PDB file of C-alpha atoms in Angstrom:
ATOM      1  CA  MET A   1     -59.063  71.561 -95.727  1.00 51.00           C
ATOM      2  CA  PRO A   2     -57.323  68.831 -93.737  1.00 53.00           C
ATOM      3  CA  THR A   3     -58.772  67.779 -90.481  1.00 54.00           C
ATOM      4  CA  ARG A   4     -57.035  67.968 -87.165  1.00 55.00           C
ATOM      5  CA  ASP A   5     -56.492  64.153 -87.126  1.00 55.00           C
ATOM      6  CA  VAL A   6     -54.799  64.188 -90.549  1.00 45.00           C
ATOM      7  CA  LEU A   7     -52.457  67.005 -89.447  1.00 50.00           C
ATOM      8  CA  GLY A   8     -51.592  65.108 -86.249  1.00 49.00           C
ATOM      9  CA  ILE A   9     -50.769  61.943 -88.164  1.00 55.00           C
ATOM     10  CA  ALA A  10     -48.650  63.865 -90.691  1.00 48.00           C
ATOM     11  CA  THR A  11     -46.744  65.594 -87.870  1.00 50.00           C
ATOM     12  CA  ALA A  12     -46.163  62.291 -86.069  1.00 47.00           C
ATOM     13  CA  ALA A  13     -44.948  60.638 -89.300  1.00 46.00           C
ATOM     14  CA  THR A  14     -42.525  63.497 -89.959  1.00 46.00           C
ATOM     15  CA  ALA A  15     -41.166  63.348 -86.393  1.00 43.00           C
ATOM     16  CA  LEU A  16     -40.733  59.570 -86.657  1.00 42.00           C
ATOM     17  CA  ALA A  17     -38.835  59.907 -89.933  1.00 43.00           C
ATOM     18  CA  VAL A  18     -36.487  62.537 -88.442  1.00 39.00           C
ATOM     19  CA  LEU A  19     -35.871  60.576 -85.247  1.00 41.00           C
ATOM     20  CA  SER A  20     -35.222  57.267 -87.005  1.00 42.00           C
ATOM     21  CA  GLY A  21     -32.375  58.908 -88.952  1.00 44.00           C
ATOM     22  CA  CYS A  22     -30.546  59.500 -85.623  1.00 40.00           C
ATOM     23  CA  ALA A  23     -30.706  55.915 -84.422  1.00 40.00           C
ATOM     24  CA  ALA A  24     -27.483  53.992 -83.802  1.00 43.00           C
ATOM     25  CA  PRO A  25     -26.618  51.252 -86.310  1.00 43.00           C
ATOM     26  CA  ALA A  26     -27.804  47.780 -85.367  1.00 44.00           C
ATOM     27  CA  ALA A  27     -24.403  46.164 -86.012  1.00 43.00           C
ATOM     28  CA  PRO A  28     -20.868  47.483 -85.324  1.00 44.00           C
ATOM     29  CA  GLN A  29     -19.224  49.385 -88.157  1.00 44.00           C
ATOM     30  CA  SER A  30     -16.604  47.331 -89.979  1.00 42.00           C
ATOM     31  CA  ASN A  31     -14.056  50.187 -89.918  1.00 47.00           C
ATOM     32  CA  VAL A  32     -14.086  50.520 -86.112  1.00 45.00           C
ATOM     33  CA  PRO A  33     -11.162  48.701 -84.440  1.00 47.00           C
ATOM     34  CA  THR A  34     -12.198  46.006 -81.985  1.00 47.00           C
ATOM     35  CA  SER A  35      -8.967  46.089 -79.943  1.00 45.00           C
ATOM     36  CA  PRO A  36      -6.680  48.853 -78.686  1.00 47.00           C
ATOM     37  CA  THR A  37      -3.893  49.945 -81.026  1.00 46.00           C
ATOM     38  CA  THR A  38      -1.480  51.224 -78.369  1.00 46.00           C
ATOM     39  CA  THR A  39       0.622  49.364 -75.838  1.00 53.00           C
ATOM     40  CA  THR A  40       0.701  50.423 -72.217  1.00 56.00           C
ATOM     41  CA  VAL A  41       4.229  50.865 -70.942  1.00 72.00           C
ATOM     42  CA  SER A  42       5.120  51.427 -67.310  1.00 80.00           C
ATOM     43  CA  SER A  43       8.274  52.514 -65.549  1.00 93.00           C
ATOM     44  CA  ILE A  44       9.816  50.372 -62.839  1.00 97.00           C
ATOM     45  CA  PRO A  45      12.189  51.466 -60.050  1.00 98.00           C
ATOM     46  CA  PHE A  46      15.788  50.919 -61.154  1.00 98.00           C
ATOM     47  CA  ALA A  47      19.286  51.369 -59.716  1.00 98.00           C
ATOM     48  CA  LEU A  48      21.552  52.146 -62.688  1.00 98.00           C
ATOM     49  CA  PHE A  49      25.150  50.989 -62.171  1.00 96.00           C
ATOM     50  CA  THR A  50      27.331  54.061 -62.768  1.00 97.00           C
ATOM     51  CA  HIS A  51      30.655  53.197 -61.071  1.00 95.00           C
ATOM     52  CA  CYS A  52      32.719  52.992 -64.301  1.00 94.00           C
ATOM     53  CA  GLY A  53      30.509  55.321 -66.321  1.00 96.00           C
ATOM     54  CA  ILE A  54      27.151  54.660 -67.892  1.00 97.00           C
ATOM     55  CA  HIS A  55      27.569  52.147 -70.682  1.00 97.00           C
ATOM     56  CA  GLU A  56      25.136  49.311 -70.097  1.00 97.00           C
ATOM     57  CA  ALA A  57      22.075  48.216 -68.171  1.00 97.00           C
ATOM     58  CA  ARG A  58      20.547  44.864 -67.392  1.00 97.00           C
ATOM     59  CA  VAL A  59      16.769  44.754 -67.005  1.00 97.00           C
ATOM     60  CA  ARG A  60      15.630  41.339 -65.846  1.00 94.00           C
ATOM     61  CA  ASP A  61      17.491  39.017 -68.247  1.00 94.00           C
ATOM     62  CA  THR A  62      17.951  41.508 -71.088  1.00 97.00           C
ATOM     63  CA  PHE A  63      21.180  43.449 -71.624  1.00 98.00           C
ATOM     64  CA  PHE A  64      21.058  46.956 -73.078  1.00 98.00           C
ATOM     65  CA  ALA A  65      23.845  49.249 -74.342  1.00 98.00           C
ATOM     66  CA  ALA A  66      23.684  53.023 -73.945  1.00 98.00           C
ATOM     67  CA  ASP A  67      22.985  54.878 -77.196  1.00 98.00           C
ATOM     68  CA  GLN A  68      25.499  57.499 -76.002  1.00 98.00           C
ATOM     69  CA  PRO A  69      27.728  56.176 -73.199  1.00 97.00           C
ATOM     70  CA  LEU A  70      28.452  58.672 -70.423  1.00 97.00           C
ATOM     71  CA  ASP A  71      31.587  59.032 -68.265  1.00 96.00           C
ATOM     72  CA  ASP A  72      34.003  61.682 -67.075  1.00 96.00           C
ATOM     73  CA  GLY A  73      36.840  60.471 -69.322  1.00 94.00           C
ATOM     74  CA  HIS A  74      38.524  58.642 -66.459  1.00 94.00           C
ATOM     75  CA  GLY A  75      36.144  55.706 -66.047  1.00 91.00           C
ATOM     76  CA  ASN A  76      33.801  57.388 -63.574  1.00 94.00           C
ATOM     77  CA  PRO A  77      30.227  58.611 -63.870  1.00 96.00           C
ATOM     78  CA  PRO A  78      29.800  62.181 -65.096  1.00 96.00           C
ATOM     79  CA  ALA A  79      29.541  64.992 -62.533  1.00 96.00           C
ATOM     80  CA  GLY A  80      26.147  65.049 -60.853  1.00 97.00           C
ATOM     81  CA  TRP A  81      25.616  61.289 -61.013  1.00 98.00           C
ATOM     82  CA  GLY A  82      25.633  58.938 -58.027  1.00 97.00           C
ATOM     83  CA  ASN A  83      28.477  56.447 -57.616  1.00 97.00           C
ATOM     84  CA  PRO A  84      28.228  53.415 -57.697  1.00 96.00           C
ATOM     85  CA  TYR A  85      24.482  53.642 -58.472  1.00 97.00           C
ATOM     86  CA  GLN A  86      21.918  56.233 -59.535  1.00 98.00           C
ATOM     87  CA  SER A  87      18.334  55.577 -58.427  1.00 98.00           C
ATOM     88  CA  GLY A  88      15.508  56.263 -60.834  1.00 98.00           C
ATOM     89  CA  THR A  89      13.124  54.404 -63.107  1.00 98.00           C
ATOM     90  CA  ILE A  90      13.558  52.518 -66.340  1.00 98.00           C
ATOM     91  CA  THR A  91      10.947  52.053 -69.037  1.00 98.00           C
ATOM     92  CA  VAL A  92      11.319  49.207 -71.516  1.00 97.00           C
ATOM     93  CA  GLU A  93       9.362  49.242 -74.744  1.00 97.00           C
ATOM     94  CA  GLY A  94      10.324  46.584 -77.241  1.00 95.00           C
ATOM     95  CA  SER A  95      14.071  46.719 -77.866  1.00 97.00           C
ATOM     96  CA  ARG A  96      14.444  50.182 -76.277  1.00 98.00           C
ATOM     97  CA  ALA A  97      14.878  51.228 -72.648  1.00 98.00           C
ATOM     98  CA  VAL A  98      15.016  54.698 -71.102  1.00 98.00           C
ATOM     99  CA  PHE A  99      16.383  55.489 -67.638  1.00 98.00           C
ATOM    100  CA  ARG A 100      15.171  58.655 -65.858  1.00 98.00           C
ATOM    101  CA  ASP A 101      15.804  60.033 -62.393  1.00 98.00           C
ATOM    102  CA  GLY A 102      14.552  62.855 -60.205  1.00 97.00           C
ATOM    103  CA  SER A 103      17.560  65.040 -61.095  1.00 97.00           C
ATOM    104  CA  GLY A 104      16.564  65.196 -64.768  1.00 97.00           C
ATOM    105  CA  HIS A 105      19.096  62.655 -66.058  1.00 98.00           C
ATOM    106  CA  THR A 106      17.935  60.588 -69.029  1.00 98.00           C
ATOM    107  CA  VAL A 107      19.807  57.773 -70.784  1.00 98.00           C
ATOM    108  CA  ALA A 108      18.470  55.840 -73.777  1.00 98.00           C
ATOM    109  CA  PHE A 109      19.525  52.232 -74.327  1.00 98.00           C
ATOM    110  CA  HIS A 110      19.111  49.676 -77.116  1.00 98.00           C
ATOM    111  CA  GLU A 111      18.868  45.927 -76.624  1.00 98.00           C
ATOM    112  CA  ARG A 112      21.911  43.747 -77.237  1.00 98.00           C
ATOM    113  CA  ARG A 113      20.089  40.799 -78.767  1.00 97.00           C
ATOM    114  CA  GLY A 114      21.391  37.438 -77.618  1.00 97.00           C
ATOM    115  CA  ALA A 115      23.724  38.943 -74.975  1.00 97.00           C
ATOM    116  CA  THR A 116      24.254  36.838 -71.871  1.00 97.00           C
ATOM    117  CA  SER A 117      26.639  39.138 -69.984  1.00 96.00           C
ATOM    118  CA  PHE A 118      27.944  42.695 -69.840  1.00 95.00           C
ATOM    119  CA  LEU A 119      30.431  43.834 -72.505  1.00 93.00           C
ATOM    120  CA  LYS A 120      32.998  44.750 -69.864  1.00 87.00           C
ATOM    121  CA  THR A 121      33.252  44.331 -66.140  1.00 86.00           C
ATOM    122  CA  CYS A 122      34.240  47.128 -63.832  1.00 82.00           C
ATOM    123  CA  SER A 123      36.576  46.794 -60.863  1.00 70.00           C
TER     124      SER A 123
END
């Protein structure tokens, strides 16, 4: 019949074996990314020129063309848009830009690579 000391040692050894299996690895796992994989994008306040319809936007030194230009058919902004500007925000991510305002308007744009001016000027 085992003595009380032998049972205590066996219990302690069992507990140590169980607890050591839960320890964190000593070195980082090789399959864990070391840097973030997403890019943070923020919106900036923007006054979209709408006077002759919504066709283009210039953000800093980059020119963008609307994916789907908007106008009333007579060279004016569509009903419900400000004229000559609509205030909102624009978000640029890579070669894409999206304008949004508090009225629910959204316009998507794509970059015109190498452009140095607007496609057309409005009087």
